[in-house]
PDB file of C-alpha atoms in Angstrom:
ATOM      1  CA  UNK K  17    -136.618-216.365   6.944  1.00  0.00           C
ATOM      2  CA  UNK K  18    -137.390-212.706   7.428  1.00  0.00           C
ATOM      3  CA  UNK K  19    -139.874-211.744  10.143  1.00  0.00           C
ATOM      4  CA  UNK K  20    -142.710-209.272   9.925  1.00  0.00           C
ATOM      5  CA  UNK K  21    -144.540-208.381  13.100  1.00  0.00           C
ATOM      6  CA  UNK K  22    -148.003-206.879  13.159  1.00  0.00           C
ATOM      7  CA  UNK K  23    -149.676-205.302  16.180  1.00  0.00           C
ATOM      8  CA  UNK K  24    -152.251-205.517  17.604  1.00  0.00           C
ATOM      9  CA  UNK K  25    -153.490-209.014  16.751  1.00  0.00           C
ATOM     10  CA  UNK K  26    -156.989-208.259  17.982  1.00  0.00           C
ATOM     11  CA  UNK K  27    -158.716-204.955  18.513  1.00  0.00           C
ATOM     12  CA  UNK K  28    -162.267-204.057  19.436  1.00  0.00           C
ATOM     13  CA  UNK K  29    -163.340-200.464  19.208  1.00  0.00           C
ATOM     14  CA  UNK K  30    -166.444-198.344  19.289  1.00  0.00           C
ATOM     15  CA  UNK K  31    -167.967-196.927  16.142  1.00  0.00           C
ATOM     16  CA  UNK K  32    -166.526-193.521  15.307  1.00  0.00           C
ATOM     17  CA  UNK K  33    -163.136-194.081  16.869  1.00  0.00           C
ATOM     18  CA  UNK K  34    -159.829-194.546  15.031  1.00  0.00           C
ATOM     19  CA  UNK K  35    -157.583-197.558  15.207  1.00  0.00           C
ATOM     20  CA  UNK K  36    -153.913-197.791  14.309  1.00  0.00           C
ATOM     21  CA  UNK K  37    -152.274-201.033  13.190  1.00  0.00           C
ATOM     22  CA  UNK K  38    -148.500-201.322  13.029  1.00  0.00           C
ATOM     23  CA  UNK K  39    -146.437-203.474  10.712  1.00  0.00           C
ATOM     24  CA  UNK K  40    -142.738-203.902  11.414  1.00  0.00           C
ATOM     25  CA  UNK K  41    -140.004-205.744   9.577  1.00  0.00           C
ATOM     26  CA  UNK K  42    -137.854-207.046  12.397  1.00  0.00           C
ATOM     27  CA  UNK K  43    -134.689-208.184  10.698  1.00  0.00           C
ATOM     28  CA  UNK K  44    -134.645-206.531   7.298  1.00  0.00           C
ATOM     29  CA  UNK K  45    -135.350-203.220   5.639  1.00  0.00           C
ATOM     30  CA  UNK K  46    -138.598-203.187   3.731  1.00  0.00           C
ATOM     31  CA  UNK K  47    -138.717-200.572   1.024  1.00  0.00           C
ATOM     32  CA  UNK K  48    -142.204-201.686   0.118  1.00  0.00           C
ATOM     33  CA  UNK K  49    -145.016-202.870   2.339  1.00  0.00           C
ATOM     34  CA  UNK K  50    -148.472-203.964   1.330  1.00  0.00           C
ATOM     35  CA  UNK K  51    -151.736-203.764   3.226  1.00  0.00           C
ATOM     36  CA  UNK K  52    -154.471-206.302   2.602  1.00  0.00           C
ATOM     37  CA  UNK K  53    -157.964-206.812   3.827  1.00  0.00           C
ATOM     38  CA  UNK K  54    -159.567-210.205   3.989  1.00  0.00           C
ATOM     39  CA  UNK K  55    -163.232-211.008   4.448  1.00  0.00           C
ATOM     40  CA  UNK K  56    -164.293-214.404   5.772  1.00  0.00           C
ATOM     41  CA  UNK K  57    -163.755-217.224   3.302  1.00  0.00           C
ATOM     42  CA  UNK K  58    -162.350-214.854   0.700  1.00  0.00           C
ATOM     43  CA  UNK K  59    -158.890-214.205  -0.635  1.00  0.00           C
ATOM     44  CA  UNK K  60    -156.672-211.270   0.156  1.00  0.00           C
ATOM     45  CA  UNK K  61    -157.720-207.916  -1.217  1.00  0.00           C
ATOM     46  CA  UNK K  62    -154.865-205.486  -1.749  1.00  0.00           C
ATOM     47  CA  UNK K  63    -155.731-202.133  -0.249  1.00  0.00           C
ATOM     48  CA  UNK K  64    -152.559-200.155  -0.839  1.00  0.00           C
ATOM     49  CA  UNK K  65    -148.862-200.307  -1.551  1.00  0.00           C
ATOM     50  CA  UNK K  66    -146.704-198.370   0.848  1.00  0.00           C
ATOM     51  CA  UNK K  67    -143.261-197.103  -0.137  1.00  0.00           C
ATOM     52  CA  UNK K  68    -140.898-195.688   2.434  1.00  0.00           C
ATOM     53  CA  UNK K  69    -140.790-191.919   2.385  1.00  0.00           C
ATOM     54  CA  UNK K  70    -143.551-191.439  -0.145  1.00  0.00           C
ATOM     55  CA  UNK K  71    -147.320-191.497  -0.327  1.00  0.00           C
ATOM     56  CA  UNK K  72    -149.060-194.829  -0.473  1.00  0.00           C
ATOM     57  CA  UNK K  73    -150.627-196.038  -3.699  1.00  0.00           C
ATOM     58  CA  UNK K  74    -154.222-197.027  -3.071  1.00  0.00           C
ATOM     59  CA  UNK K  75    -156.174-199.593  -5.048  1.00  0.00           C
ATOM     60  CA  UNK K  76    -159.346-198.546  -6.779  1.00  0.00           C
ATOM     61  CA  UNK K  77    -162.266-198.317  -4.407  1.00  0.00           C
ATOM     62  CA  UNK K  78    -160.169-197.906  -1.260  1.00  0.00           C
ATOM     63  CA  UNK K  79    -160.777-194.595   0.503  1.00  0.00           C
ATOM     64  CA  UNK K  80    -157.413-192.996   1.221  1.00  0.00           C
ATOM     65  CA  UNK K  81    -158.926-190.606   3.750  1.00  0.00           C
ATOM     66  CA  UNK K  82    -160.418-193.472   5.693  1.00  0.00           C
ATOM     67  CA  UNK K  83    -157.456-195.824   5.576  1.00  0.00           C
ATOM     68  CA  UNK K  84    -154.410-193.706   6.327  1.00  0.00           C
ATOM     69  CA  UNK K  85    -151.098-195.354   5.584  1.00  0.00           C
ATOM     70  CA  UNK K  86    -147.764-194.046   6.769  1.00  0.00           C
ATOM     71  CA  UNK K  87    -144.404-195.603   5.953  1.00  0.00           C
ATOM     72  CA  UNK K  88    -142.074-193.394   7.904  1.00  0.00           C
ATOM     73  CA  UNK K  89    -139.110-195.715   8.064  1.00  0.00           C
ATOM     74  CA  UNK K  90    -137.702-198.773   6.341  1.00  0.00           C
ATOM     75  CA  UNK K  91    -138.977-201.011   9.121  1.00  0.00           C
ATOM     76  CA  UNK K  92    -142.378-199.562  10.003  1.00  0.00           C
ATOM     77  CA  UNK K  93    -145.631-198.951   8.206  1.00  0.00           C
ATOM     78  CA  UNK K  94    -148.893-198.063   9.914  1.00  0.00           C
ATOM     79  CA  UNK K  95    -152.507-198.340   8.831  1.00  0.00           C
ATOM     80  CA  UNK K  96    -155.005-196.113  10.609  1.00  0.00           C
ATOM     81  CA  UNK K  97    -158.685-196.836  10.170  1.00  0.00           C
ATOM     82  CA  UNK K  98    -160.314-193.480  10.829  1.00  0.00           C
ATOM     83  CA  UNK K  99    -163.855-193.066  12.159  1.00  0.00           C
ATOM     84  CA  UNK K 100    -164.337-196.806  12.095  1.00  0.00           C
ATOM     85  CA  UNK K 101    -167.757-198.292  11.441  1.00  0.00           C
ATOM     86  CA  UNK K 102    -169.015-201.872  11.812  1.00  0.00           C
ATOM     87  CA  UNK K 103    -168.537-202.497   8.097  1.00  0.00           C
ATOM     88  CA  UNK K 104    -164.814-201.891   8.606  1.00  0.00           C
ATOM     89  CA  UNK K 105    -164.650-205.003  10.767  1.00  0.00           C
ATOM     90  CA  UNK K 106    -162.277-207.332   8.988  1.00  0.00           C
ATOM     91  CA  UNK K 107    -158.933-209.104   9.060  1.00  0.00           C
ATOM     92  CA  UNK K 108    -156.131-206.745   8.031  1.00  0.00           C
ATOM     93  CA  UNK K 109    -152.781-208.168   6.978  1.00  0.00           C
ATOM     94  CA  UNK K 110    -149.539-206.486   6.049  1.00  0.00           C
ATOM     95  CA  UNK K 111    -146.684-207.896   4.055  1.00  0.00           C
ATOM     96  CA  UNK K 112    -143.222-206.697   3.220  1.00  0.00           C
ATOM     97  CA  UNK K 113    -140.844-207.320   0.390  1.00  0.00           C
ATOM     98  CA  UNK K 114    -137.189-207.805   1.131  1.00  0.00           C
ATOM     99  CA  UNK K 115    -135.261-206.254  -1.705  1.00  0.00           C
ATOM    100  CA  UNK K 116    -136.223-205.492  -5.291  1.00  0.00           C
ATOM    101  CA  UNK K 117    -139.562-206.560  -6.796  1.00  0.00           C
ATOM    102  CA  UNK K 118    -137.959-209.389  -8.687  1.00  0.00           C
ATOM    103  CA  UNK K 119    -136.289-210.971  -5.689  1.00  0.00           C
ATOM    104  CA  UNK K 120    -139.132-213.225  -4.671  1.00  0.00           C
ATOM    105  CA  UNK K 121    -141.347-213.825  -1.733  1.00  0.00           C
ATOM    106  CA  UNK K 122    -143.333-211.564   0.469  1.00  0.00           C
ATOM    107  CA  UNK K 123    -143.270-211.941   4.214  1.00  0.00           C
ATOM    108  CA  UNK K 124    -146.553-211.557   6.025  1.00  0.00           C
ATOM    109  CA  UNK K 125    -147.403-210.185   9.401  1.00  0.00           C
ATOM    110  CA  UNK K 126    -149.631-212.183  11.725  1.00  0.00           C
ATOM    111  CA  UNK K 127    -152.708-210.164  10.812  1.00  0.00           C
ATOM    112  CA  UNK K 128    -154.950-207.908  12.872  1.00  0.00           C
ATOM    113  CA  UNK K 129    -158.591-208.691  13.454  1.00  0.00           C
ATOM    114  CA  UNK K 130    -160.630-205.533  13.862  1.00  0.00           C
ATOM    115  CA  UNK K 131    -164.118-205.599  15.330  1.00  0.00           C
ATOM    116  CA  UNK K 132    -166.055-202.344  15.361  1.00  0.00           C
ATOM    117  CA  UNK K 133    -169.030-202.291  17.668  1.00  0.00           C
TER     118      UNK K 133
ATOM    119  CA  UNK G   5    -158.368-208.388 -17.456  1.00  0.00           C
ATOM    120  CA  UNK G   6    -156.169-210.313 -15.106  1.00  0.00           C
ATOM    121  CA  UNK G   7    -157.467-213.553 -13.752  1.00  0.00           C
ATOM    122  CA  UNK G   8    -156.328-216.458 -11.623  1.00  0.00           C
ATOM    123  CA  UNK G   9    -158.414-219.594 -11.361  1.00  0.00           C
ATOM    124  CA  UNK G  10    -158.151-222.346  -8.806  1.00  0.00           C
ATOM    125  CA  UNK G  11    -160.752-224.773  -7.451  1.00  0.00           C
ATOM    126  CA  UNK G  12    -162.804-223.494  -4.551  1.00  0.00           C
ATOM    127  CA  UNK G  13    -162.580-226.616  -2.440  1.00  0.00           C
ATOM    128  CA  UNK G  14    -160.966-230.046  -2.500  1.00  0.00           C
ATOM    129  CA  UNK G  15    -161.163-233.055  -0.220  1.00  0.00           C
ATOM    130  CA  UNK G  16    -158.478-235.667   0.286  1.00  0.00           C
ATOM    131  CA  UNK G  17    -157.622-238.490   2.664  1.00  0.00           C
ATOM    132  CA  UNK G  18    -154.864-238.461   5.252  1.00  0.00           C
ATOM    133  CA  UNK G  19    -151.731-240.083   3.852  1.00  0.00           C
ATOM    134  CA  UNK G  20    -152.769-239.567   0.247  1.00  0.00           C
ATOM    135  CA  UNK G  21    -151.551-237.166  -2.442  1.00  0.00           C
ATOM    136  CA  UNK G  22    -153.448-234.146  -3.733  1.00  0.00           C
ATOM    137  CA  UNK G  23    -152.781-231.747  -6.596  1.00  0.00           C
ATOM    138  CA  UNK G  24    -154.154-228.218  -6.541  1.00  0.00           C
ATOM    139  CA  UNK G  25    -154.217-226.544  -9.944  1.00  0.00           C
ATOM    140  CA  UNK G  26    -153.917-222.872 -10.769  1.00  0.00           C
ATOM    141  CA  UNK G  27    -154.333-221.239 -14.180  1.00  0.00           C
ATOM    142  CA  UNK G  28    -153.619-217.597 -14.833  1.00  0.00           C
ATOM    143  CA  UNK G  29    -154.059-214.894 -17.440  1.00  0.00           C
ATOM    144  CA  UNK G  30    -152.053-211.825 -16.492  1.00  0.00           C
ATOM    145  CA  UNK G  31    -150.352-208.856 -18.084  1.00  0.00           C
ATOM    146  CA  UNK G  32    -146.881-210.305 -18.140  1.00  0.00           C
ATOM    147  CA  UNK G  33    -145.377-212.769 -15.704  1.00  0.00           C
ATOM    148  CA  UNK G  34    -142.646-212.394 -13.125  1.00  0.00           C
ATOM    149  CA  UNK G  35    -143.200-215.375 -10.893  1.00  0.00           C
ATOM    150  CA  UNK G  36    -145.870-217.490  -9.239  1.00  0.00           C
ATOM    151  CA  UNK G  37    -146.304-218.045  -5.527  1.00  0.00           C
ATOM    152  CA  UNK G  38    -148.128-220.608  -3.455  1.00  0.00           C
ATOM    153  CA  UNK G  39    -149.139-219.684   0.081  1.00  0.00           C
ATOM    154  CA  UNK G  40    -150.825-221.716   2.800  1.00  0.00           C
ATOM    155  CA  UNK G  41    -153.341-220.023   5.036  1.00  0.00           C
ATOM    156  CA  UNK G  42    -154.966-221.585   8.074  1.00  0.00           C
ATOM    157  CA  UNK G  43    -158.276-220.103   9.141  1.00  0.00           C
ATOM    158  CA  UNK G  44    -157.835-216.874  11.047  1.00  0.00           C
ATOM    159  CA  UNK G  45    -154.123-216.665  10.362  1.00  0.00           C
ATOM    160  CA  UNK G  46    -151.925-214.836   7.891  1.00  0.00           C
ATOM    161  CA  UNK G  47    -150.605-216.675   4.824  1.00  0.00           C
ATOM    162  CA  UNK G  48    -147.294-218.483   5.008  1.00  0.00           C
ATOM    163  CA  UNK G  49    -144.972-218.903   2.056  1.00  0.00           C
ATOM    164  CA  UNK G  50    -144.751-222.314   0.414  1.00  0.00           C
ATOM    165  CA  UNK G  51    -143.068-221.888  -2.951  1.00  0.00           C
ATOM    166  CA  UNK G  52    -141.989-219.541  -5.698  1.00  0.00           C
ATOM    167  CA  UNK G  53    -141.640-220.540  -9.378  1.00  0.00           C
ATOM    168  CA  UNK G  54    -140.320-218.271 -12.072  1.00  0.00           C
ATOM    169  CA  UNK G  55    -138.934-220.866 -14.504  1.00  0.00           C
ATOM    170  CA  UNK G  56    -140.734-223.847 -16.003  1.00  0.00           C
ATOM    171  CA  UNK G  57    -140.476-227.104 -14.180  1.00  0.00           C
ATOM    172  CA  UNK G  58    -140.931-228.755 -10.847  1.00  0.00           C
ATOM    173  CA  UNK G  59    -139.623-227.414  -7.554  1.00  0.00           C
ATOM    174  CA  UNK G  60    -139.615-229.927  -4.721  1.00  0.00           C
ATOM    175  CA  UNK G  61    -139.500-228.994  -1.062  1.00  0.00           C
ATOM    176  CA  UNK G  62    -140.153-231.848   1.304  1.00  0.00           C
ATOM    177  CA  UNK G  63    -143.739-233.056   1.054  1.00  0.00           C
ATOM    178  CA  UNK G  64    -144.694-230.101  -1.132  1.00  0.00           C
ATOM    179  CA  UNK G  65    -143.829-229.609  -4.797  1.00  0.00           C
ATOM    180  CA  UNK G  66    -144.819-226.859  -7.190  1.00  0.00           C
ATOM    181  CA  UNK G  67    -144.855-227.012 -10.978  1.00  0.00           C
ATOM    182  CA  UNK G  68    -144.971-224.212 -13.518  1.00  0.00           C
ATOM    183  CA  UNK G  69    -145.629-224.066 -17.249  1.00  0.00           C
ATOM    184  CA  UNK G  70    -145.428-220.480 -18.455  1.00  0.00           C
ATOM    185  CA  UNK G  71    -146.535-221.321 -21.995  1.00  0.00           C
ATOM    186  CA  UNK G  72    -149.739-222.834 -20.645  1.00  0.00           C
ATOM    187  CA  UNK G  73    -150.280-220.286 -17.879  1.00  0.00           C
ATOM    188  CA  UNK G  74    -150.534-223.180 -15.468  1.00  0.00           C
ATOM    189  CA  UNK G  75    -149.184-224.244 -12.131  1.00  0.00           C
ATOM    190  CA  UNK G  76    -149.957-226.912  -9.592  1.00  0.00           C
ATOM    191  CA  UNK G  77    -149.118-227.534  -5.985  1.00  0.00           C
ATOM    192  CA  UNK G  78    -148.597-231.165  -5.070  1.00  0.00           C
ATOM    193  CA  UNK G  79    -148.942-232.266  -1.466  1.00  0.00           C
ATOM    194  CA  UNK G  80    -147.761-235.752  -0.548  1.00  0.00           C
ATOM    195  CA  UNK G  81    -148.316-237.865   2.555  1.00  0.00           C
ATOM    196  CA  UNK G  82    -151.139-235.622   3.619  1.00  0.00           C
ATOM    197  CA  UNK G  83    -151.487-234.827   7.288  1.00  0.00           C
ATOM    198  CA  UNK G  84    -154.473-233.431   9.133  1.00  0.00           C
ATOM    199  CA  UNK G  85    -152.556-230.212   9.732  1.00  0.00           C
ATOM    200  CA  UNK G  86    -152.474-229.656   5.955  1.00  0.00           C
ATOM    201  CA  UNK G  87    -156.140-228.717   6.116  1.00  0.00           C
ATOM    202  CA  UNK G  88    -156.007-225.073   5.074  1.00  0.00           C
ATOM    203  CA  UNK G  89    -156.578-222.740   2.181  1.00  0.00           C
ATOM    204  CA  UNK G  90    -153.934-222.663  -0.523  1.00  0.00           C
ATOM    205  CA  UNK G  91    -153.497-219.410  -2.379  1.00  0.00           C
ATOM    206  CA  UNK G  92    -151.973-219.057  -5.831  1.00  0.00           C
ATOM    207  CA  UNK G  93    -150.594-215.619  -6.679  1.00  0.00           C
ATOM    208  CA  UNK G  94    -148.859-214.272  -9.796  1.00  0.00           C
ATOM    209  CA  UNK G  95    -146.579-211.260 -10.152  1.00  0.00           C
ATOM    210  CA  UNK G  96    -147.384-209.401 -13.352  1.00  0.00           C
ATOM    211  CA  UNK G  97    -145.174-207.245 -15.549  1.00  0.00           C
ATOM    212  CA  UNK G  98    -145.489-204.322 -13.113  1.00  0.00           C
ATOM    213  CA  UNK G  99    -144.569-206.611 -10.220  1.00  0.00           C
ATOM    214  CA  UNK G 100    -148.094-206.339  -8.895  1.00  0.00           C
ATOM    215  CA  UNK G 101    -149.228-209.460  -7.091  1.00  0.00           C
ATOM    216  CA  UNK G 102    -152.483-210.892  -8.389  1.00  0.00           C
ATOM    217  CA  UNK G 103    -154.167-213.288  -5.971  1.00  0.00           C
ATOM    218  CA  UNK G 104    -156.373-216.264  -6.664  1.00  0.00           C
ATOM    219  CA  UNK G 105    -159.396-216.813  -4.466  1.00  0.00           C
ATOM    220  CA  UNK G 106    -157.764-219.766  -2.761  1.00  0.00           C
ATOM    221  CA  UNK G 107    -158.532-223.489  -2.571  1.00  0.00           C
ATOM    222  CA  UNK G 108    -159.855-224.825   0.683  1.00  0.00           C
ATOM    223  CA  UNK G 109    -158.348-228.255   1.268  1.00  0.00           C
ATOM    224  CA  UNK G 110    -160.183-230.595   3.616  1.00  0.00           C
ATOM    225  CA  UNK G 111    -158.293-233.621   4.898  1.00  0.00           C
ATOM    226  CA  UNK G 112    -160.318-236.592   6.127  1.00  0.00           C
ATOM    227  CA  UNK G 113    -158.952-239.385   8.337  1.00  0.00           C
TER     228      UNK G 113
END
C-alpha cells in the first residue's frame, strides 16, 4: 500500500516556541491531505483539510493563525504550531488520499506527539 | 447532525470471535471504513465497504447495510495483538470523513 511518512515522531518544546510537523506521501501524489489531533482515549478530531496549491480548509473551532498548514507540493504538507502552549500538547496525525475522493482509503502517517513544557 | 455510534469498550477471550457494531446517521453516504489503532500509534486501514454485504479479509470481515445505517467488524480467532481501538468512519455526501469515537477491544487469555 501507499506510504505516508510523518516527522518528527516526538517533539518537546518550550512554551512560546513554534513547531513544524511534516507529512510526506512517499510513493504517490496526494492532492488532499488531512490533519488530525487526538487527545488521550479519544477519537481523531479533524483539524483541517489541505489541498495542494490552495489554502487549507479549517474545521470550526480550529485557529488558523495558530495552526498554520502549508501544502506546497503534491507530496508534502506541513503543520506549524505557532507560539505553542502546554494545552497544545497532543498527538497530531496526518493522512493523505490517493486519487479522487471516491477512490477509497486514507493512508496515515505515523503521528507526531507534541509535548509543550 | 451527523453521528456515528459504536460501543466504548468490549472484552473478548483469545481464540474467540467478536463483533463490533457501528451505526451511523450522516448526510449522504459514500463508504464506510474500519481502522485499527494501537495505543500511541496512528490508525491502520482494515476495510472499506461501499456496497451492502460482507467483505472478508483473512481473520477480519466487515459487513454493511446501507438501508439500516449499520456496519459491523467481525474478528475471528482473536489474538492478544488484536487488543486495540477500532474506529468506524463514514464518508458523507461531501466526501467528508466522519469518525466514530472508537471501540476499545480488550483481549483476555
